Tab-separated table of C-alpha atoms and ligand atoms in Angstrom:
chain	number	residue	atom	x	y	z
K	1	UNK	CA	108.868	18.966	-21.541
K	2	UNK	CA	106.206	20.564	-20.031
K	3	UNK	CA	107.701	22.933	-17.491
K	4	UNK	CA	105.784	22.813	-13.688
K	5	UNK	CA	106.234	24.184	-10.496
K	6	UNK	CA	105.059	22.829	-6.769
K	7	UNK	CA	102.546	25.273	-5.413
K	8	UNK	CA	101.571	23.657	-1.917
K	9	UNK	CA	98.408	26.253	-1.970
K	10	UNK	CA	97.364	29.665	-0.397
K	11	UNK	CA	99.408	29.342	2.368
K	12	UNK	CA	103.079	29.220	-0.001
K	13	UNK	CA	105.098	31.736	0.142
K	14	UNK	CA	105.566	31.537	-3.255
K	15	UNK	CA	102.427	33.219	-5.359
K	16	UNK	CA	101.191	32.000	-8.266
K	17	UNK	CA	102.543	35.414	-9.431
K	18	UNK	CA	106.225	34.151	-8.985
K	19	UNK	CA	105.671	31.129	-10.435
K	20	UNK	CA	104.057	32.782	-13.639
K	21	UNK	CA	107.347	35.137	-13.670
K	22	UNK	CA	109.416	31.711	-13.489
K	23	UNK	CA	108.089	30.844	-16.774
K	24	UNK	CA	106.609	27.878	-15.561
K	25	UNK	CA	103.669	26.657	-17.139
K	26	UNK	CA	101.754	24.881	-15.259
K	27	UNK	CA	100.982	23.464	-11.394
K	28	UNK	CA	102.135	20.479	-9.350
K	29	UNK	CA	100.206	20.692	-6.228
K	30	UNK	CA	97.509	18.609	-3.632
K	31	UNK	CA	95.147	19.189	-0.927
K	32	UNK	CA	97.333	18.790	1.449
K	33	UNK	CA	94.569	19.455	4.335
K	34	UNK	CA	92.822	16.460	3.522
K	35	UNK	CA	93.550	13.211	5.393
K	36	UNK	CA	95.333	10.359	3.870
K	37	UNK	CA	92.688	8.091	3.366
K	38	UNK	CA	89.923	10.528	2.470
K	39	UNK	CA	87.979	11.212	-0.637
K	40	UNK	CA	89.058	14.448	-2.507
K	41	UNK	CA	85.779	16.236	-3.391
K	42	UNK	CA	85.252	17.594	-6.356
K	43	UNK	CA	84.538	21.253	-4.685
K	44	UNK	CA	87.621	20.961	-2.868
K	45	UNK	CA	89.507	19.773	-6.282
K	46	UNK	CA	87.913	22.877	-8.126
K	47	UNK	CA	88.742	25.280	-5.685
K	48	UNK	CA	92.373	24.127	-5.956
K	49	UNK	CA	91.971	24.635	-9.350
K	50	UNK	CA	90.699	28.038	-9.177
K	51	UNK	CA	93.193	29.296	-7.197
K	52	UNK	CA	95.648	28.562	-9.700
K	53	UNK	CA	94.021	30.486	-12.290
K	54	UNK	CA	94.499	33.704	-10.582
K	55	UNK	CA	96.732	36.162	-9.808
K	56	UNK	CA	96.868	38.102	-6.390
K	57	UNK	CA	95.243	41.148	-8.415
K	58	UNK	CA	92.596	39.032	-10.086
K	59	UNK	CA	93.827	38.653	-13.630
K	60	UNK	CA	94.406	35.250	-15.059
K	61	UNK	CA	97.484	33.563	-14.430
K	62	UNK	CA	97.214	31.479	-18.025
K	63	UNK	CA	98.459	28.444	-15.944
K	64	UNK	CA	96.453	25.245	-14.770
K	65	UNK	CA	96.771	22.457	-11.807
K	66	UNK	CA	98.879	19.843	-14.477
K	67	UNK	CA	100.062	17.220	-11.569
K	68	UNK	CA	98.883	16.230	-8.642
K	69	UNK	CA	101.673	15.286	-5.953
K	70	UNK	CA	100.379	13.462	-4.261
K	71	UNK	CA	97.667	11.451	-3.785
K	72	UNK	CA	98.949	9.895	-0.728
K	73	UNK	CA	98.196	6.327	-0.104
K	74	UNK	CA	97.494	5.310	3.129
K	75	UNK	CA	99.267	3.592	5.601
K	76	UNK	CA	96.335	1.118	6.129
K	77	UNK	CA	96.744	0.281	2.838
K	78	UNK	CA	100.729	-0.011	2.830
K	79	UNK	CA	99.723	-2.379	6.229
K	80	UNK	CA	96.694	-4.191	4.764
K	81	UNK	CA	95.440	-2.910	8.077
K	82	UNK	CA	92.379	-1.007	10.034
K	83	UNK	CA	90.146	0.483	7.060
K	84	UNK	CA	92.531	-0.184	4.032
K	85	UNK	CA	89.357	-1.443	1.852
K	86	UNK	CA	87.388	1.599	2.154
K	87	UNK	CA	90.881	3.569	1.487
K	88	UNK	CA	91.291	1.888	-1.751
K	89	UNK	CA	87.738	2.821	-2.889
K	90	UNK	CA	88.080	5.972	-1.937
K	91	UNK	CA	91.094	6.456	-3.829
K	92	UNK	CA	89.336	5.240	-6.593
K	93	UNK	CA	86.977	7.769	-5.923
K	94	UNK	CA	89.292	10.442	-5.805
K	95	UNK	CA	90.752	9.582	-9.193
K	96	UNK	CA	87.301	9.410	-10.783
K	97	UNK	CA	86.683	12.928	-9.180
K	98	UNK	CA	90.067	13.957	-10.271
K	99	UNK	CA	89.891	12.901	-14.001
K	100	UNK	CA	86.348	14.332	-14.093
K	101	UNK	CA	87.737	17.897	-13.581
K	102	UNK	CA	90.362	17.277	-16.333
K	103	UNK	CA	93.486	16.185	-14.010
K	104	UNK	CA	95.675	13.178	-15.463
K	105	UNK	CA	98.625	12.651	-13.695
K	106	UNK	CA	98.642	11.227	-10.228
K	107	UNK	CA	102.530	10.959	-8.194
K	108	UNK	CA	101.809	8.895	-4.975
K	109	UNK	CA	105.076	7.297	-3.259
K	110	UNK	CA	104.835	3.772	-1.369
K	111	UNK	CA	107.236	4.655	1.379
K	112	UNK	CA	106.127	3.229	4.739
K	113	UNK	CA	105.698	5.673	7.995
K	114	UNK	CA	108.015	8.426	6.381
K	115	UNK	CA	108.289	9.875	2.908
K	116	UNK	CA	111.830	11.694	1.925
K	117	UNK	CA	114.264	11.829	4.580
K	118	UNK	CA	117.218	14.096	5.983
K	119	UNK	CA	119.502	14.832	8.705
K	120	UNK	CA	120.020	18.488	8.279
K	121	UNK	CA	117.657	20.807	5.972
K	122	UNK	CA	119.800	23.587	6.055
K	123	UNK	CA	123.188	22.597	5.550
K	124	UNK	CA	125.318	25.478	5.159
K	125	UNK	CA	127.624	25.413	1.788
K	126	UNK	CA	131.094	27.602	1.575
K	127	UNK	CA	129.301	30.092	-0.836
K	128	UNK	CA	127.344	31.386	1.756
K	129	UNK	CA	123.982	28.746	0.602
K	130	UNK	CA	122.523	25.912	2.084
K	131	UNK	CA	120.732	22.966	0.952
K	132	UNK	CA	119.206	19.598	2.686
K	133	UNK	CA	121.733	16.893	3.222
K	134	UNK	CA	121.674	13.236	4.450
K	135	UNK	CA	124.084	11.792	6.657
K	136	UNK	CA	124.551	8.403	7.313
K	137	UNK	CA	126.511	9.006	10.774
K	138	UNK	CA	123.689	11.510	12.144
K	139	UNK	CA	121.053	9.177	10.882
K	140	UNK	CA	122.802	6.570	12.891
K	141	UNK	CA	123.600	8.798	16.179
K	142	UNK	CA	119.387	9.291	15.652
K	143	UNK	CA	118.313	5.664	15.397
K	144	UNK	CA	120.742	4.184	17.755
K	145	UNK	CA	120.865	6.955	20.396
K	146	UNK	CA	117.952	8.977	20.511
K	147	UNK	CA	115.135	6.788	19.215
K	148	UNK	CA	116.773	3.760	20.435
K	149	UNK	CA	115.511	1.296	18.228
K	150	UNK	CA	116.049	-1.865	19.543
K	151	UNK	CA	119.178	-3.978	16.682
K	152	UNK	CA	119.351	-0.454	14.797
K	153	UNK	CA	123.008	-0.736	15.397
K	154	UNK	CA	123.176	-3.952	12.989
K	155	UNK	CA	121.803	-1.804	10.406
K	156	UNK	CA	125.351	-0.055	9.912
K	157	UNK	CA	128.808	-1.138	9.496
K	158	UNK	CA	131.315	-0.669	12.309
K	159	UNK	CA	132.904	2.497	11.534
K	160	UNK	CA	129.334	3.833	10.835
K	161	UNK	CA	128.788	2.825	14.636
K	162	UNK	CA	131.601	4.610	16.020
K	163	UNK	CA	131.328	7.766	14.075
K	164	UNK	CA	127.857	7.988	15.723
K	165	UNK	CA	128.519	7.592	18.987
K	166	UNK	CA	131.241	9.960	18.833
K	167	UNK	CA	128.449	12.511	17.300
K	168	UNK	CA	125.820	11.672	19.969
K	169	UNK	CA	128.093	12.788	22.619
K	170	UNK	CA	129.493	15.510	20.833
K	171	UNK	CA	125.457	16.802	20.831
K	172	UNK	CA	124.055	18.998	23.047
K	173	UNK	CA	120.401	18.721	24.078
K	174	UNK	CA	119.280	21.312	21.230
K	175	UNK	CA	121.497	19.679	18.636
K	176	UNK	CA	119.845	16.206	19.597
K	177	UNK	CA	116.468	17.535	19.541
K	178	UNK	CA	117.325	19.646	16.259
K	179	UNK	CA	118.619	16.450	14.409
K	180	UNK	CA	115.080	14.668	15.629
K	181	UNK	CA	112.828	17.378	14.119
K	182	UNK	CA	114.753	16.988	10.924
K	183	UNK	CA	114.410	13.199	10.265
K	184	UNK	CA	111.004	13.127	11.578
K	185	UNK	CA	110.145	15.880	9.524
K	186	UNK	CA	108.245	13.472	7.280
K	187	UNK	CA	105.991	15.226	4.961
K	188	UNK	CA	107.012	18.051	2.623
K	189	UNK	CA	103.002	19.430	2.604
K	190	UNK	CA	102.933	19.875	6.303
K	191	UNK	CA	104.810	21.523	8.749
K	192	UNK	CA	104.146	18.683	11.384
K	193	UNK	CA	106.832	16.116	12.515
K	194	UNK	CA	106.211	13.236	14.351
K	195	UNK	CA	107.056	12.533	17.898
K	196	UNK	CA	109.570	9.668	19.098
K	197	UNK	CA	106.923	7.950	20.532
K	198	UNK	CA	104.819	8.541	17.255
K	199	UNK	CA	107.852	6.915	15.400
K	200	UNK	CA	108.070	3.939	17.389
K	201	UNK	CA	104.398	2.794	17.262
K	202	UNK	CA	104.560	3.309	13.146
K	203	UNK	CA	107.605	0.900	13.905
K	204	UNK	CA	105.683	-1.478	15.517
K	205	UNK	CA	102.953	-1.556	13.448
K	206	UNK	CA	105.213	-2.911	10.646
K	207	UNK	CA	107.379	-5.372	12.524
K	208	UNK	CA	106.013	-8.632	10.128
K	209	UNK	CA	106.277	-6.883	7.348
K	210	UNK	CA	108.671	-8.041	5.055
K	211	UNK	CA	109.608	-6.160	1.913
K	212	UNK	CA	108.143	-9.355	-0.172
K	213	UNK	CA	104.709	-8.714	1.877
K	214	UNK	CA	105.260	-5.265	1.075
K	215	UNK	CA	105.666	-5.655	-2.265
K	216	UNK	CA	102.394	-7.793	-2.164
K	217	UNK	CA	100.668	-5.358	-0.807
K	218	UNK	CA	101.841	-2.702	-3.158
K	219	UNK	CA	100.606	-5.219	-6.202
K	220	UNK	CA	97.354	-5.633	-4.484
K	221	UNK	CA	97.174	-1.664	-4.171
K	222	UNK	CA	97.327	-1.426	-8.133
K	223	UNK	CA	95.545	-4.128	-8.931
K	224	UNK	CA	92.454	-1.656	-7.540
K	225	UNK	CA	93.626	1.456	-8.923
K	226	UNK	CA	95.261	1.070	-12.037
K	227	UNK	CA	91.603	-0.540	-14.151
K	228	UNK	CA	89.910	2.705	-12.454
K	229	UNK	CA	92.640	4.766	-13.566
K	230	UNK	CA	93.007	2.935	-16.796
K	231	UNK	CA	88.865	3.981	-17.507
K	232	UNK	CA	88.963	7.657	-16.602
K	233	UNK	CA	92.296	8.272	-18.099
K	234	UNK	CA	94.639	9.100	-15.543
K	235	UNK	CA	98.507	8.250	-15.882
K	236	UNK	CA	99.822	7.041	-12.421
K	237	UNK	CA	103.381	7.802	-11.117
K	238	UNK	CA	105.276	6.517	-8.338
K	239	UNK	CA	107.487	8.341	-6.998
K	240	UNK	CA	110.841	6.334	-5.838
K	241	UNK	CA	111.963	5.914	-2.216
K	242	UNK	CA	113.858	8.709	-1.116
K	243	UNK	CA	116.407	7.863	-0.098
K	244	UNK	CA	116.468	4.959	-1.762
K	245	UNK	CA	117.519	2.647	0.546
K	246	UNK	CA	115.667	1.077	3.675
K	247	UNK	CA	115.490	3.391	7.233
K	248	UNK	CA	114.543	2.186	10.673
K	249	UNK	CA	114.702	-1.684	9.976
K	250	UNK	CA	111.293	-0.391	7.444
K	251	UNK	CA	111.338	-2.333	3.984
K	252	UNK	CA	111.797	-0.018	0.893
K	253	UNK	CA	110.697	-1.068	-2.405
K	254	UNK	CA	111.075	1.249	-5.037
K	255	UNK	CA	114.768	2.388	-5.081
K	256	UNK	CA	116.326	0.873	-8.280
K	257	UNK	CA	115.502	0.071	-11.755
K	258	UNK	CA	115.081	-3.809	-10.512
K	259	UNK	CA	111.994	-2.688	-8.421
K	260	UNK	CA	110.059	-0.606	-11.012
K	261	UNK	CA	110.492	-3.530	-13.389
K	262	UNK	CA	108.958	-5.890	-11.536
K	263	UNK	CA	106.660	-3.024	-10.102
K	264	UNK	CA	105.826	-1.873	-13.905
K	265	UNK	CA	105.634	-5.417	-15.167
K	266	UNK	CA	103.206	-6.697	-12.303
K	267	UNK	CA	100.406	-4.369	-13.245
K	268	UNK	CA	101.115	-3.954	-17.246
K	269	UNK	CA	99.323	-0.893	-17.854
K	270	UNK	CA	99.892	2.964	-19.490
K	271	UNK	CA	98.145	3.806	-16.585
K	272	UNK	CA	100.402	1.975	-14.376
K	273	UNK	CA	103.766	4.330	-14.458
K	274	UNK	CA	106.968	5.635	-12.563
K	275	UNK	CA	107.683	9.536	-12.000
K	276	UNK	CA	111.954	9.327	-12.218
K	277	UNK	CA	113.106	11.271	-9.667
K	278	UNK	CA	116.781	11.879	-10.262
K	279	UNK	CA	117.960	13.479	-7.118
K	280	UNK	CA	116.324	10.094	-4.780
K	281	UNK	CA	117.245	7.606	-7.280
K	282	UNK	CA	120.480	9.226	-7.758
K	283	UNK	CA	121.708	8.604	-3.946
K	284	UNK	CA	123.041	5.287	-4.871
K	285	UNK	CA	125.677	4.941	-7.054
K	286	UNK	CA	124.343	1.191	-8.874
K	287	UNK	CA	121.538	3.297	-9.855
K	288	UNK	CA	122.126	5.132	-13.590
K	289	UNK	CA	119.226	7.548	-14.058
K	290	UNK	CA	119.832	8.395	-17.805
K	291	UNK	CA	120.014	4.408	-18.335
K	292	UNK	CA	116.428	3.904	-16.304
K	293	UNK	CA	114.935	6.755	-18.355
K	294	UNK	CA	115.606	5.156	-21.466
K	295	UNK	CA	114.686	1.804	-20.018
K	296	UNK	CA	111.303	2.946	-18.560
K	297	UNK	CA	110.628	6.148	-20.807
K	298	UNK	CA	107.386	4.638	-22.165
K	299	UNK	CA	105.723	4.893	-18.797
K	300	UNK	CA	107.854	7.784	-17.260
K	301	UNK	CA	104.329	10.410	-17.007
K	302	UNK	CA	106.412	12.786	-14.572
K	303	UNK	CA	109.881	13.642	-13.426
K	304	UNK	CA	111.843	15.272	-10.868
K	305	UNK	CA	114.846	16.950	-12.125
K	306	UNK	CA	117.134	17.860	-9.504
K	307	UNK	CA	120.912	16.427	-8.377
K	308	UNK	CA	122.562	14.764	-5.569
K	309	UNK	CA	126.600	15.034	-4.985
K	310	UNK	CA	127.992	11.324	-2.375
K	311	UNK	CA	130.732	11.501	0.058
K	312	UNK	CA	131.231	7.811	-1.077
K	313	UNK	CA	130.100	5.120	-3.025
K	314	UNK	CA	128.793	3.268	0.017
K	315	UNK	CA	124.908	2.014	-0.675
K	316	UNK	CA	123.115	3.997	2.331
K	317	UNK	CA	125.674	6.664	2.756
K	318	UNK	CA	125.906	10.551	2.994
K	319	UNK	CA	124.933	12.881	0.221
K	320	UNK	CA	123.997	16.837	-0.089
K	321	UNK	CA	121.513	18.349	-2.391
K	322	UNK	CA	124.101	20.082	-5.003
K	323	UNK	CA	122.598	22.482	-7.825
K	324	UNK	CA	120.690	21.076	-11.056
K	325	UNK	CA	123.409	20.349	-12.958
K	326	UNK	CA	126.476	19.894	-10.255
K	327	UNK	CA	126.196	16.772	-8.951
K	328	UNK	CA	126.933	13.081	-9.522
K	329	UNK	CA	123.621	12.512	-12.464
K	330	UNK	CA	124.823	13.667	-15.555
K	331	UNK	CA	122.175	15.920	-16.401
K	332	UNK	CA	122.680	17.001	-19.761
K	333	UNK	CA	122.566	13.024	-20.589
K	334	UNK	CA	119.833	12.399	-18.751
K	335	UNK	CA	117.798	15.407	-20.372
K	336	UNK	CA	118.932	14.032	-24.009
K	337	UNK	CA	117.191	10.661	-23.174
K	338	UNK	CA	114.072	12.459	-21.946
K	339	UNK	CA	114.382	14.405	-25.309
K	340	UNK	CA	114.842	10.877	-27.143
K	341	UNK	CA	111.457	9.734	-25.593
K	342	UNK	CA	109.866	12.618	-26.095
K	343	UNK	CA	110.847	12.438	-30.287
K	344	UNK	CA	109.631	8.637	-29.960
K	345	UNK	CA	106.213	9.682	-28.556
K	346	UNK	CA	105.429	12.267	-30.929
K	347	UNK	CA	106.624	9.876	-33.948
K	348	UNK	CA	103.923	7.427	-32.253
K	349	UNK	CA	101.089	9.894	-32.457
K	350	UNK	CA	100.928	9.782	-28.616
K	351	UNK	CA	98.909	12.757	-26.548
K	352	UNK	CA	101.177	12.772	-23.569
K	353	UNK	CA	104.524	13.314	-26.202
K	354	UNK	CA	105.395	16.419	-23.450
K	355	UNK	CA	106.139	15.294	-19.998
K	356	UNK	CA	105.822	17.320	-17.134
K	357	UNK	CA	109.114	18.224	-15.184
K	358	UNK	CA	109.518	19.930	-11.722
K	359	UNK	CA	112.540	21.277	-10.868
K	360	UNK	CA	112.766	19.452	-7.363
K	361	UNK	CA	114.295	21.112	-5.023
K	362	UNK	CA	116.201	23.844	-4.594
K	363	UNK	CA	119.382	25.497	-3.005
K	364	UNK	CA	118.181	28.547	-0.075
K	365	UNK	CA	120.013	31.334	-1.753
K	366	UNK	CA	119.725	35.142	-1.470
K	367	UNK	CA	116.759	35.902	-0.300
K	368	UNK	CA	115.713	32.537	-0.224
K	369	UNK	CA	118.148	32.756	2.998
K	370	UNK	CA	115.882	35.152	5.219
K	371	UNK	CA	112.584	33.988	3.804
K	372	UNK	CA	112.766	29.942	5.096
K	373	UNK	CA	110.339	28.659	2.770
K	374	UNK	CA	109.221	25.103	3.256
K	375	UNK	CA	112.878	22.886	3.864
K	376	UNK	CA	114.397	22.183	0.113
K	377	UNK	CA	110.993	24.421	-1.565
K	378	UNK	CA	112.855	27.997	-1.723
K	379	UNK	CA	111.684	29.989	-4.484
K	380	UNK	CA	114.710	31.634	-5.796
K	381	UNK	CA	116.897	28.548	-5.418
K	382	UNK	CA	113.978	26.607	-7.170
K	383	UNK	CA	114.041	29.679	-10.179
K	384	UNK	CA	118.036	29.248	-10.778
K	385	UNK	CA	117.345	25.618	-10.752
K	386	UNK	CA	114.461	25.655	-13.771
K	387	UNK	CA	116.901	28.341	-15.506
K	388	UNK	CA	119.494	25.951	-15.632
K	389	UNK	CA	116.983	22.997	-16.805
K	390	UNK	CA	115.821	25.559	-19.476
K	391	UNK	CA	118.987	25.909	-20.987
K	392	UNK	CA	119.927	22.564	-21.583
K	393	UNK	CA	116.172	21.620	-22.524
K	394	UNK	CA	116.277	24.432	-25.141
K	395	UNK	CA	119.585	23.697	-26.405
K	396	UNK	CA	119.026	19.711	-26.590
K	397	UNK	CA	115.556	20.053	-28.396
K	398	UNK	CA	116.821	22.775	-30.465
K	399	UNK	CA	115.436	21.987	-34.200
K	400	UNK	CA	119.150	23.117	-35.751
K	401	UNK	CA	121.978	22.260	-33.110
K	402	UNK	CA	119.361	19.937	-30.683
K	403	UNK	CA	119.044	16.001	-31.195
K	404	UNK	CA	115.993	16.504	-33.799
L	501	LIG	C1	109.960	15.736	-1.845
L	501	LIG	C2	109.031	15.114	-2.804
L	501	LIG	C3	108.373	13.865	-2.249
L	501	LIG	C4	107.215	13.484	-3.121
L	501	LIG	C5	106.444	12.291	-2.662
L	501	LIG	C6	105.532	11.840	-3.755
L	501	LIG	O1	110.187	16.874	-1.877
L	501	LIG	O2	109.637	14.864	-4.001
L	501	LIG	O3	107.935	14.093	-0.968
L	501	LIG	O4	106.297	14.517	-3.178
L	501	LIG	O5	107.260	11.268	-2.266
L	501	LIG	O6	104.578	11.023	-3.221
């Protein structure tokens, strides 16, 4: 595995210095300042990449831009709306532009209006830590009480309902407005949440939309991209819904191992491929990540390694962020079946035999407390996180005592 680490640009906290003494070896990042929708120059793409190259004194960092997450796609395109042709050919554009400077792996998610999603972002743990959590009651109190959404209440069962009343009136004003911020927080590469009323028109704009349509509209999408990306050699990734089950009365597509089939089978392509994600895909319990990895690992070209612990087995319930190898994936089984694919590539000759890993996500510990990096992006939590990873990498792949 090819060991990376999400750099969101000059303006992280992190330094490419910290990530170098991580022992990562190489760069997830994007240009986050440019719109959805807009071509990603090749100056802009190089001076990405040249920022990754150096230290803060000037000496080389020996490490290179490997992924780019993400490429977003727009929501005309999700919509089939406004300018969603000229979106498509400029992402075309931007993967020719992208390949040309020697980038190959593109993670884009196909989540409408918002991409991951939590009710709290620092939830505190009894060790003193905190992490991001979901909860299905608070995400309720939100959509029924404060935005209001108009049958959200059919969207839960009964006891689901009455836990979030009892929570909305057990909210004060900053509490309500708190738990807003956090599920509106929407993007992990800006800083920006959306407004209620910014919410509510995305709503609107969807009503129609069946997941089918959706679904369409996704196939349409990568019946555009993939030849492109197929030409210039880039290896595209999407990333699963997180969480991976549908919000706001929105249709979600790519939460279990049935949707990437028929996502994966609908555009047949190396070029067409899935990054696994095991903390989003490993919110529900029908969903076993080590079991999709060796299903899918042909086409797997990125993957998030990070853990999830449920209250319950309930399909849209509660969950926390627990550390790398605590919670309910079994991680040292799902790194053996990356290791397994890995083996089978190199046996087949194949260029991409290493794939790059992240660890996603991270607990805010030590400093990591004071600092308040970027919600679930804190670099110490992040470090323990790839240590852990490391050790059960190195130990699986090991040429003695490993599985080869
Ligand atoms: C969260 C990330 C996601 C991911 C996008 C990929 O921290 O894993 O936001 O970057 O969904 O498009």
């Amino acid at each position: 595995m090819k060991q990376t680490w999400r750099w969101f640009g000059p303006a992280d906290l992190a330094k490419i210095d910290d990530v170098v003494q991580a022992g990562a070896t190489g760069i997830v990042s994007a240009l986050h300042h440019v719109p959805n929708g807009v071509v990603w120059s090749p100056e802009e793409i190089g001076e990405r990449q040249q920022q990754i190259r150096l230290m803060t004194d000037g000496r080389p960092s020996g490490i290179e831009w490997q992924v780019i997450e993400s490429l977003p796609v727009s929501e005309d395109i999700k919509k089939q709306k406004g300018n969603w042709r000229e979106h498509i050919a400029n992402y075309q554009q931007s993967l020719r532009n992208v390949a040309a400077a020697g980038l190959d792996v593109v993670c884009y998610n196909f989540m409408p209006v918002l991409d991951w999603t939590r009710t709290d972002l620092r939830w505190p743990l009894p060790n003193g830590a905190s992490c991001m959590r979901f909860d299905i009651n608070d995400f309720a109190a939100f959509e029924i009480h404060i935005l209001e959404r108009p049958g959200a209440s059919e969207a839960f069962g009964p006891e689901v309902v009455e836990e979030a009343a009892r929570r909305h009136a057990a909210f004060d004003d900053a509490g309500r407005k708190q738990l807003a911020r956090n599920v509106t927080m929407g993007l992990p590469g800006s800083t920006e949440s959306m407004t209620l009323e910014d919410v509510r028109a995305h709503l609107a704009e969807y009503a129609g939309i069946s997941p089918d349509r959706l679904r369409q509209h996704f196939v349409d999408f990568l019946s555009e991209v993939v030849p492109v990306a197929e030409e210039v050699g880039v290896r595209l990734c999407c990333h699963p819904d997180d969480p991976p089950f549908p919000l706001l009365g929105l249709p979600r597509i790519m939460s279990t191992a049935a949707d990437y089939r028929y996502i994966l089978d609908a555009v047949d392509s190396p070029s067409n491929g899935m990054t696994l994600c095991s903390g989003s895909l490993g919110a529900r319990p029908d969903n076993d990540v080590p079991a999709m990895m060796d299903e899918f690992g042909p086409k797997v070209h990125f993957l998030h390694l990070r853990n999830v612990k449920r209250d319950t087995d309930a399909i849209a319930g509660s969950f926390f962020e627990a550390e790398h190898l605590a919670g309910d994936t079994d991680m040292v089984a799902l790194i053996a079946a990356i290791v397994r694919e890995e083996s089978r590539r190199k046996a087949e000759g194949r260029a991409d035999a290493q794939i790059p890993m992240r660890p996603d996500h991270g607990q805010d510990i030590l400093d990591d407390l004071e600092r308040r990096a970027q919600p679930g992006y804190p670099t110490i939590g992040r470090l323990k996180g790839l240590a852990e990873l490391r050790g059960v990498i190195t130990a699986l792949g090991h040429r003695e005592y490993g599985l080869r």
